[in-house]
CSV table of C-alpha atoms and ligand atoms in Angstrom, one decimal:
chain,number,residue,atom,x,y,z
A,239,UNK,CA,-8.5,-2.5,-1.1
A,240,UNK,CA,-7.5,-0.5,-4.0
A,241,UNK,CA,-4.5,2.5,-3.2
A,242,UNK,CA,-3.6,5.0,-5.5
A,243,UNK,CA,-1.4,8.3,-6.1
A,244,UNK,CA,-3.5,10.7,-7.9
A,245,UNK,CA,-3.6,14.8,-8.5
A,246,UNK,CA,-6.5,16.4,-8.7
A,247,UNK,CA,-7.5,17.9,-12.1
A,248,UNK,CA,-7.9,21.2,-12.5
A,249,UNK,CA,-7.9,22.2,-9.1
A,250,UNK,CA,-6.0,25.2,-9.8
A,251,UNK,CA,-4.7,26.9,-12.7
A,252,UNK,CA,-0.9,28.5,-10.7
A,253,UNK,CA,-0.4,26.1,-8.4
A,254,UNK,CA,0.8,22.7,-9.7
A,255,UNK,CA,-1.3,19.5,-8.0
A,256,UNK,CA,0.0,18.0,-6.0
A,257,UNK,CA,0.3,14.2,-5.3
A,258,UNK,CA,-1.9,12.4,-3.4
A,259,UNK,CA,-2.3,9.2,-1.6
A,260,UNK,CA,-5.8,7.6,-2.6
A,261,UNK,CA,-8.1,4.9,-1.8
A,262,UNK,CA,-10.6,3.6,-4.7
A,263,UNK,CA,-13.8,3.5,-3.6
A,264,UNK,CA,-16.0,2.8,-7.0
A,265,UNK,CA,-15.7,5.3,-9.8
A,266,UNK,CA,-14.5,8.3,-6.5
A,267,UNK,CA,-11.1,8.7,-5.0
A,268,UNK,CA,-10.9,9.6,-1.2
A,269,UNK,CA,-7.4,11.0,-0.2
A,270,UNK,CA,-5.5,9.3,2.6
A,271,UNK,CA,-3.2,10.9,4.7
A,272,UNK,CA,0.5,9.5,4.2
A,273,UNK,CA,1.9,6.4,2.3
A,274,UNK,CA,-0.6,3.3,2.8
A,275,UNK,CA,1.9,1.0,3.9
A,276,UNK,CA,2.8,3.4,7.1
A,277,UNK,CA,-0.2,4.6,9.7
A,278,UNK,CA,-2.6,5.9,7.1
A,279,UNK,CA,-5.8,7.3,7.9
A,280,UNK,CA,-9.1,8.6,5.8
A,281,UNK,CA,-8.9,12.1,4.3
A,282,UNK,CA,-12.2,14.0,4.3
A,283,UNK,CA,-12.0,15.0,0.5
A,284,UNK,CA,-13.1,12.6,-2.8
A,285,UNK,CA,-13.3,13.1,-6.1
A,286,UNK,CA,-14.9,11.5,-9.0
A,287,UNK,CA,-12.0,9.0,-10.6
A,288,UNK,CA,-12.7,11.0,-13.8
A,289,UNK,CA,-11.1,13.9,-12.5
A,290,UNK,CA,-7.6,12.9,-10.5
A,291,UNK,CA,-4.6,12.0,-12.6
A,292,UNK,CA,-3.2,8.8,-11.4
A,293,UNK,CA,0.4,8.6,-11.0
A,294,UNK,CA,2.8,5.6,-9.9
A,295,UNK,CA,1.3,4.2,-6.9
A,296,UNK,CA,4.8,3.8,-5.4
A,297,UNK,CA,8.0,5.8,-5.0
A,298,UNK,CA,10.2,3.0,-4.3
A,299,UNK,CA,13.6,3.2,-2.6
A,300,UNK,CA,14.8,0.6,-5.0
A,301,UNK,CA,13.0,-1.7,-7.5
A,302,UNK,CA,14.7,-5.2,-7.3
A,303,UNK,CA,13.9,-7.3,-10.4
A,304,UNK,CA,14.0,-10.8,-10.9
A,305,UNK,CA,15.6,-12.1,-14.1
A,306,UNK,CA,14.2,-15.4,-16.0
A,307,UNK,CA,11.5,-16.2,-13.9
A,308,UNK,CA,9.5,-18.2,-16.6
A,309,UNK,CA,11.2,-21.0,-18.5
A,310,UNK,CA,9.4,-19.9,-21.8
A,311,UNK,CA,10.8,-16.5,-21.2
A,312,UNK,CA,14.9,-18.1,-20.5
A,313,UNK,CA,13.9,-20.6,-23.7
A,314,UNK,CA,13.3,-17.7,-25.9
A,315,UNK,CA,16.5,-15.4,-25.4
A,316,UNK,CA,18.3,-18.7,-25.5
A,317,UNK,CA,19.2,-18.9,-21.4
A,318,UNK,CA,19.2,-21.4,-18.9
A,319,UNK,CA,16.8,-21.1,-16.2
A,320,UNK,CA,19.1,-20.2,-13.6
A,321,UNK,CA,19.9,-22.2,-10.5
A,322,UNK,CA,18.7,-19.8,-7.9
A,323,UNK,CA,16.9,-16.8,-8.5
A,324,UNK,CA,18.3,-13.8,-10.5
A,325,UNK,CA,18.1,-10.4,-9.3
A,326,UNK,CA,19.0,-7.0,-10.4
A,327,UNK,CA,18.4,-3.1,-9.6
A,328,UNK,CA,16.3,-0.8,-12.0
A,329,UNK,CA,16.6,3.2,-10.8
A,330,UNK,CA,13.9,4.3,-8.8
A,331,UNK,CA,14.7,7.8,-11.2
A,332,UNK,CA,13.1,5.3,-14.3
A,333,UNK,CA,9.6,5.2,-12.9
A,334,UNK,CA,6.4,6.8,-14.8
A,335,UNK,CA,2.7,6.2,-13.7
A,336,UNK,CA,0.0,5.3,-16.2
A,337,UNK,CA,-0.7,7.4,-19.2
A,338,UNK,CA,2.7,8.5,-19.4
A,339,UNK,CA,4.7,7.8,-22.1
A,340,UNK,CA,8.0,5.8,-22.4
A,341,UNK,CA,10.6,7.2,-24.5
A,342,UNK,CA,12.5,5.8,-26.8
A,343,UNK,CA,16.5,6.1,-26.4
A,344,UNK,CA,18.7,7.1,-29.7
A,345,UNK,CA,21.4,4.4,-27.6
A,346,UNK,CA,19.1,1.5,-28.7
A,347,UNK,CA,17.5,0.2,-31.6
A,348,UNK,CA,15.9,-2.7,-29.9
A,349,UNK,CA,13.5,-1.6,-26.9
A,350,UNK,CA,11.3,-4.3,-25.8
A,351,UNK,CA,8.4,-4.4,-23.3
A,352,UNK,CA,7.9,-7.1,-20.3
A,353,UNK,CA,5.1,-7.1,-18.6
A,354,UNK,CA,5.4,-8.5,-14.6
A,355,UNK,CA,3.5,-8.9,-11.7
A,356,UNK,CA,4.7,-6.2,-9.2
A,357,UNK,CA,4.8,-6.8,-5.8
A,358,UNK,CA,5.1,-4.0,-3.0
A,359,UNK,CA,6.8,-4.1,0.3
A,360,UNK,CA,4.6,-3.5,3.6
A,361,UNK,CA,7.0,-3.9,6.0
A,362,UNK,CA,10.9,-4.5,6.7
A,363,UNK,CA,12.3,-7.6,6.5
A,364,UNK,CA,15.6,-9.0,6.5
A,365,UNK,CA,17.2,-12.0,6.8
A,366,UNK,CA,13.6,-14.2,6.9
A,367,UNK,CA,13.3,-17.5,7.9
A,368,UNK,CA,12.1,-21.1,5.6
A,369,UNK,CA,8.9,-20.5,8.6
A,370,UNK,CA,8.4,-16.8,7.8
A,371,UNK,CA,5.7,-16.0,6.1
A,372,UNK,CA,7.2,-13.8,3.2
A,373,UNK,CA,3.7,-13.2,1.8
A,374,UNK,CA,2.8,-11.1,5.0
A,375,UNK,CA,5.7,-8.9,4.8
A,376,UNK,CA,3.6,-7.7,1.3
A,377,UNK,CA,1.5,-4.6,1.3
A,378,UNK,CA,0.2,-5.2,-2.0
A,379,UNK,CA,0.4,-6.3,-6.3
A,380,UNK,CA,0.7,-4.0,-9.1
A,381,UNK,CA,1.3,-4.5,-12.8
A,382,UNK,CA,5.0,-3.3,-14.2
A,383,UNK,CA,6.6,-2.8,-17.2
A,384,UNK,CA,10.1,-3.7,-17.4
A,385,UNK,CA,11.1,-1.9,-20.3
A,386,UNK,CA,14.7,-3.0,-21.6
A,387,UNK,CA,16.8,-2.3,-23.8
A,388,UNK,CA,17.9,-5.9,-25.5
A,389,UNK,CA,20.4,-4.9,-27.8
A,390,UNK,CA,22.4,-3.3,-24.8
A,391,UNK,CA,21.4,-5.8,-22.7
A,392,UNK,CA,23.7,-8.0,-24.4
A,393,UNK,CA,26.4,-5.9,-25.4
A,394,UNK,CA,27.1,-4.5,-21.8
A,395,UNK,CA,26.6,-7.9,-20.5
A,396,UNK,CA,25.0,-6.5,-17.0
A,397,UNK,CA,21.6,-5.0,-17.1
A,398,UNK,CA,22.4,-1.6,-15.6
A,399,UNK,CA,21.9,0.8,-19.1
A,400,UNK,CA,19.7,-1.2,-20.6
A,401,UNK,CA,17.1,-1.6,-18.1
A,402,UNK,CA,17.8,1.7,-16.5
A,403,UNK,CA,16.5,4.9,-18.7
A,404,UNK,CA,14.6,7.3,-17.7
A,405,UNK,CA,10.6,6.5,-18.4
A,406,UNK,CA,11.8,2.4,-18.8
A,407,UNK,CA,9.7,1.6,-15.7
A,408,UNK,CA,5.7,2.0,-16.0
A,409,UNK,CA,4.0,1.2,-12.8
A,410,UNK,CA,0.5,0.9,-12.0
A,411,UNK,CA,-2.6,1.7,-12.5
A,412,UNK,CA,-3.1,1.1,-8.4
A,413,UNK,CA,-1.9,-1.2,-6.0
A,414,UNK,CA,-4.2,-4.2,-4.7
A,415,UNK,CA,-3.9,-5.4,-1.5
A,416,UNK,CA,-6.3,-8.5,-1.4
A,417,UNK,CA,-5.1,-10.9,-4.0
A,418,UNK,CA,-3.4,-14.1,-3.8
A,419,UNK,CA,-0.3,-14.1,-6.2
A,420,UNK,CA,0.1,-17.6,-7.1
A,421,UNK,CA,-1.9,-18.2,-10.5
A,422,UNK,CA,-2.6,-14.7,-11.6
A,423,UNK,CA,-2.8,-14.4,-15.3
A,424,UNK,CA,-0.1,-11.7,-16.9
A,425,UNK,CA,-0.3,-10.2,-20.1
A,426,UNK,CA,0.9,-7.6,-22.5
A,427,UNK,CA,-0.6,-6.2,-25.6
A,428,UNK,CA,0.4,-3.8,-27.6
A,429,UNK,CA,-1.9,-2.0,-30.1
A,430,UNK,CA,-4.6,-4.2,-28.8
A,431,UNK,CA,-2.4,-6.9,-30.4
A,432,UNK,CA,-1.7,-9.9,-27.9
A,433,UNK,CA,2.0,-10.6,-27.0
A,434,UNK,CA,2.5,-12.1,-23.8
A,435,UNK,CA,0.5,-14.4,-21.8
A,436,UNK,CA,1.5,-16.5,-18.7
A,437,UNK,CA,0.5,-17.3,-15.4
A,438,UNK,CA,2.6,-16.6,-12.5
A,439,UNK,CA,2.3,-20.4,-11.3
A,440,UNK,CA,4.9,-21.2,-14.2
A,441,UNK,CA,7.5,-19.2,-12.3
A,442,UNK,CA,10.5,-21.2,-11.6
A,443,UNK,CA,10.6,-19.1,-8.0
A,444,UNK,CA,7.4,-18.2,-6.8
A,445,UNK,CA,6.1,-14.9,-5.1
A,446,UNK,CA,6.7,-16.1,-1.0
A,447,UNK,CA,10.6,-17.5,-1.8
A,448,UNK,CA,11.5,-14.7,-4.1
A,449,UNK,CA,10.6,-12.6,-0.8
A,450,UNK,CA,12.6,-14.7,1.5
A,451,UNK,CA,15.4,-14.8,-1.0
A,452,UNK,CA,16.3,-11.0,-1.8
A,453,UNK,CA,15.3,-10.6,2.2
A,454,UNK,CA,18.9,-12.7,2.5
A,455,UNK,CA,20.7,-10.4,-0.1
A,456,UNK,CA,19.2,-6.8,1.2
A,457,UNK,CA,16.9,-5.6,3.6
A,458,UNK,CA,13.5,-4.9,1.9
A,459,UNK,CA,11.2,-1.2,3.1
A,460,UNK,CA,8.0,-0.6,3.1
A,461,UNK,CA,7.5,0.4,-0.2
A,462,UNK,CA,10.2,-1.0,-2.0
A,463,UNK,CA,9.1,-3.0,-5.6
A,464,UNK,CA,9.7,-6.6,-6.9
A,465,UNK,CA,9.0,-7.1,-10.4
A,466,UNK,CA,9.1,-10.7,-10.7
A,467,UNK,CA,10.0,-11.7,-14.1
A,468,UNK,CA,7.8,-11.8,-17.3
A,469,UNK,CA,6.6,-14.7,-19.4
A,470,UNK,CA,7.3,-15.7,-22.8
A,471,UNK,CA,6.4,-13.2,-25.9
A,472,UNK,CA,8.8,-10.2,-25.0
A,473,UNK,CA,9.2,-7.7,-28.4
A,474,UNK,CA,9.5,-4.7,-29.7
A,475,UNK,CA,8.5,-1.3,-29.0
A,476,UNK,CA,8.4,1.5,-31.6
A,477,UNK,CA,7.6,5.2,-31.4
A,478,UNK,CA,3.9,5.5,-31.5
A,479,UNK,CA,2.4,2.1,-30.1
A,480,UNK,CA,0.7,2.0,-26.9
A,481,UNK,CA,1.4,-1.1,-24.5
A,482,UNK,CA,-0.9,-2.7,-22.3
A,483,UNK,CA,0.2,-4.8,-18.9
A,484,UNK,CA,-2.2,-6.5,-17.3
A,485,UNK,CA,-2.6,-8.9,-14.2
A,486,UNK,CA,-5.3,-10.5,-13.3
A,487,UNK,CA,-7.4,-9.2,-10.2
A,488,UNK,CA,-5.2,-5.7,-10.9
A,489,UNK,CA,-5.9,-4.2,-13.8
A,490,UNK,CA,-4.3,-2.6,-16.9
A,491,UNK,CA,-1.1,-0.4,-17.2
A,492,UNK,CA,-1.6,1.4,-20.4
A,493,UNK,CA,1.6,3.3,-21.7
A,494,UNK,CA,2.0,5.2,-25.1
A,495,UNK,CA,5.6,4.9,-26.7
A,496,UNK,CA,7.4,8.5,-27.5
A,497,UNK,CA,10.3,8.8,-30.1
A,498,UNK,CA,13.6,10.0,-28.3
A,499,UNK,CA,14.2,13.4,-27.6
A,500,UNK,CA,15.9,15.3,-29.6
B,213,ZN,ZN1,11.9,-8.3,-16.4
């Protein structure tokens, strides 16, 4: 199945939309009452897909990230593939849905895009078990962009700033519940150009361990993210391109790129 957030468009001139659960049936959207990882039922209203706005699919209460996931990706900013997994936070305050734009920062002269397989919490878990089965704990997969800051990135030495602006976490376009994570194909382009390409069975921790793993650290909600590291190919981002992610049996996160605001 295929959850979304949407607003309708249009639906009134004063009062601002407002945001919506969805489930994708085709080219309509039919509202669902409440977040799709709780006790959601079918709403009685649909509207054609070409006339809702979708927003993130998720408000998260944290997004955890996992850092050098792919050994291309370690190789090529010059790092070791670490010895166990390594995480980090991103604000929840950085997320934007598709469409909208990411804006530049006048801190940075280097942004640079990643593009990750998301994965979203279904239900808490803590403290889970070698037997567990992480996968279960999953509601669904979503495509991320993990928008960073390098230059910062290395000058502050931790990732908080850099990974941390406002807009530097594009989410979307829906979440997918029925997919098996273990050799999807991720990809970024930007301008229709081609920039990253991997497939999430080079990860050096895979989807169900990376689960189990943060489990140990913090307890997971429903509706919490994990981007899970991005492949080789990361680059720059300038005012005016529009970047692409894309995972296989998802579909595409499309973002335009803003100058800073002044
Ligand atoms: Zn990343």
């Amino acid at each position: 199945m295929k959850f979304c957030r949407f607003s309708p468009i249009g639906s009134s001139s004063t009062q601002p939309a407002s945001a919506l659960y969805g489930l994708l049936e085709g080219d309509r959207v039919r509202d669902v009452t409440g977040p799709p990882w709780s006790a959601w039922s079918e709403g009685s209203r649909s509207w054609p897909a070409a006339e809702v706005r979708l927003l993130a699919p998720v408000e998260p209460g944290k997004i955890v990230c996992v850092g050098r996931n792919y050994a291309a990706h370690a190789a090529e900013l010059g790092n070791e593939v670490p010895k166990e997994p390594l995480i980090f936070l991103k604000p929840p305050s950085a997320i934007i849905g598709p469409g909208e734009p990411i804006v530049l920062t006048p801190q940075s002269q280097r942004v640079e895009h990643e593009g990750e397989l998301a994965l979203i919490v279904g239900k808490r878990c803590s403290q889970l078990k070698d037997s567990d089965d992480a996968l279960s704990y999953l509601f669904g997969y979503s495509c991320l962009n993990d928008v960073t800051a390098r230059d910062l990135q290395k000058s502050d030495v931790q990732f908080t700033r850099a990974k941390g602006f406002d807009t530097f976490c594009p989410v979307g376009p829906h979440i997918e519940t029925e997919l098996d994570p273990a050799d999807l194909l991720v990809e970024t382009h930007v301008n229709g150009a081609s920039r990253q390409s991997g497939r999430t069975s080079l990860m050096t921790y895979p989807v169900a361990l990376l689960v189990r793993w943060i489990s140990r650290v913090m307890t997971l909600f429903p509706g919490d993210l994990i981007a899970t590291g991005t492949p080789a190919g990361v680059g720059p981002l300038v005012a005016g391109d529009v970047v692409e992610i894309s995972v296989g049996g998802v579909g595409v996160l499309r973002n335009p790129v803003q100058a800073p605001h002044t």
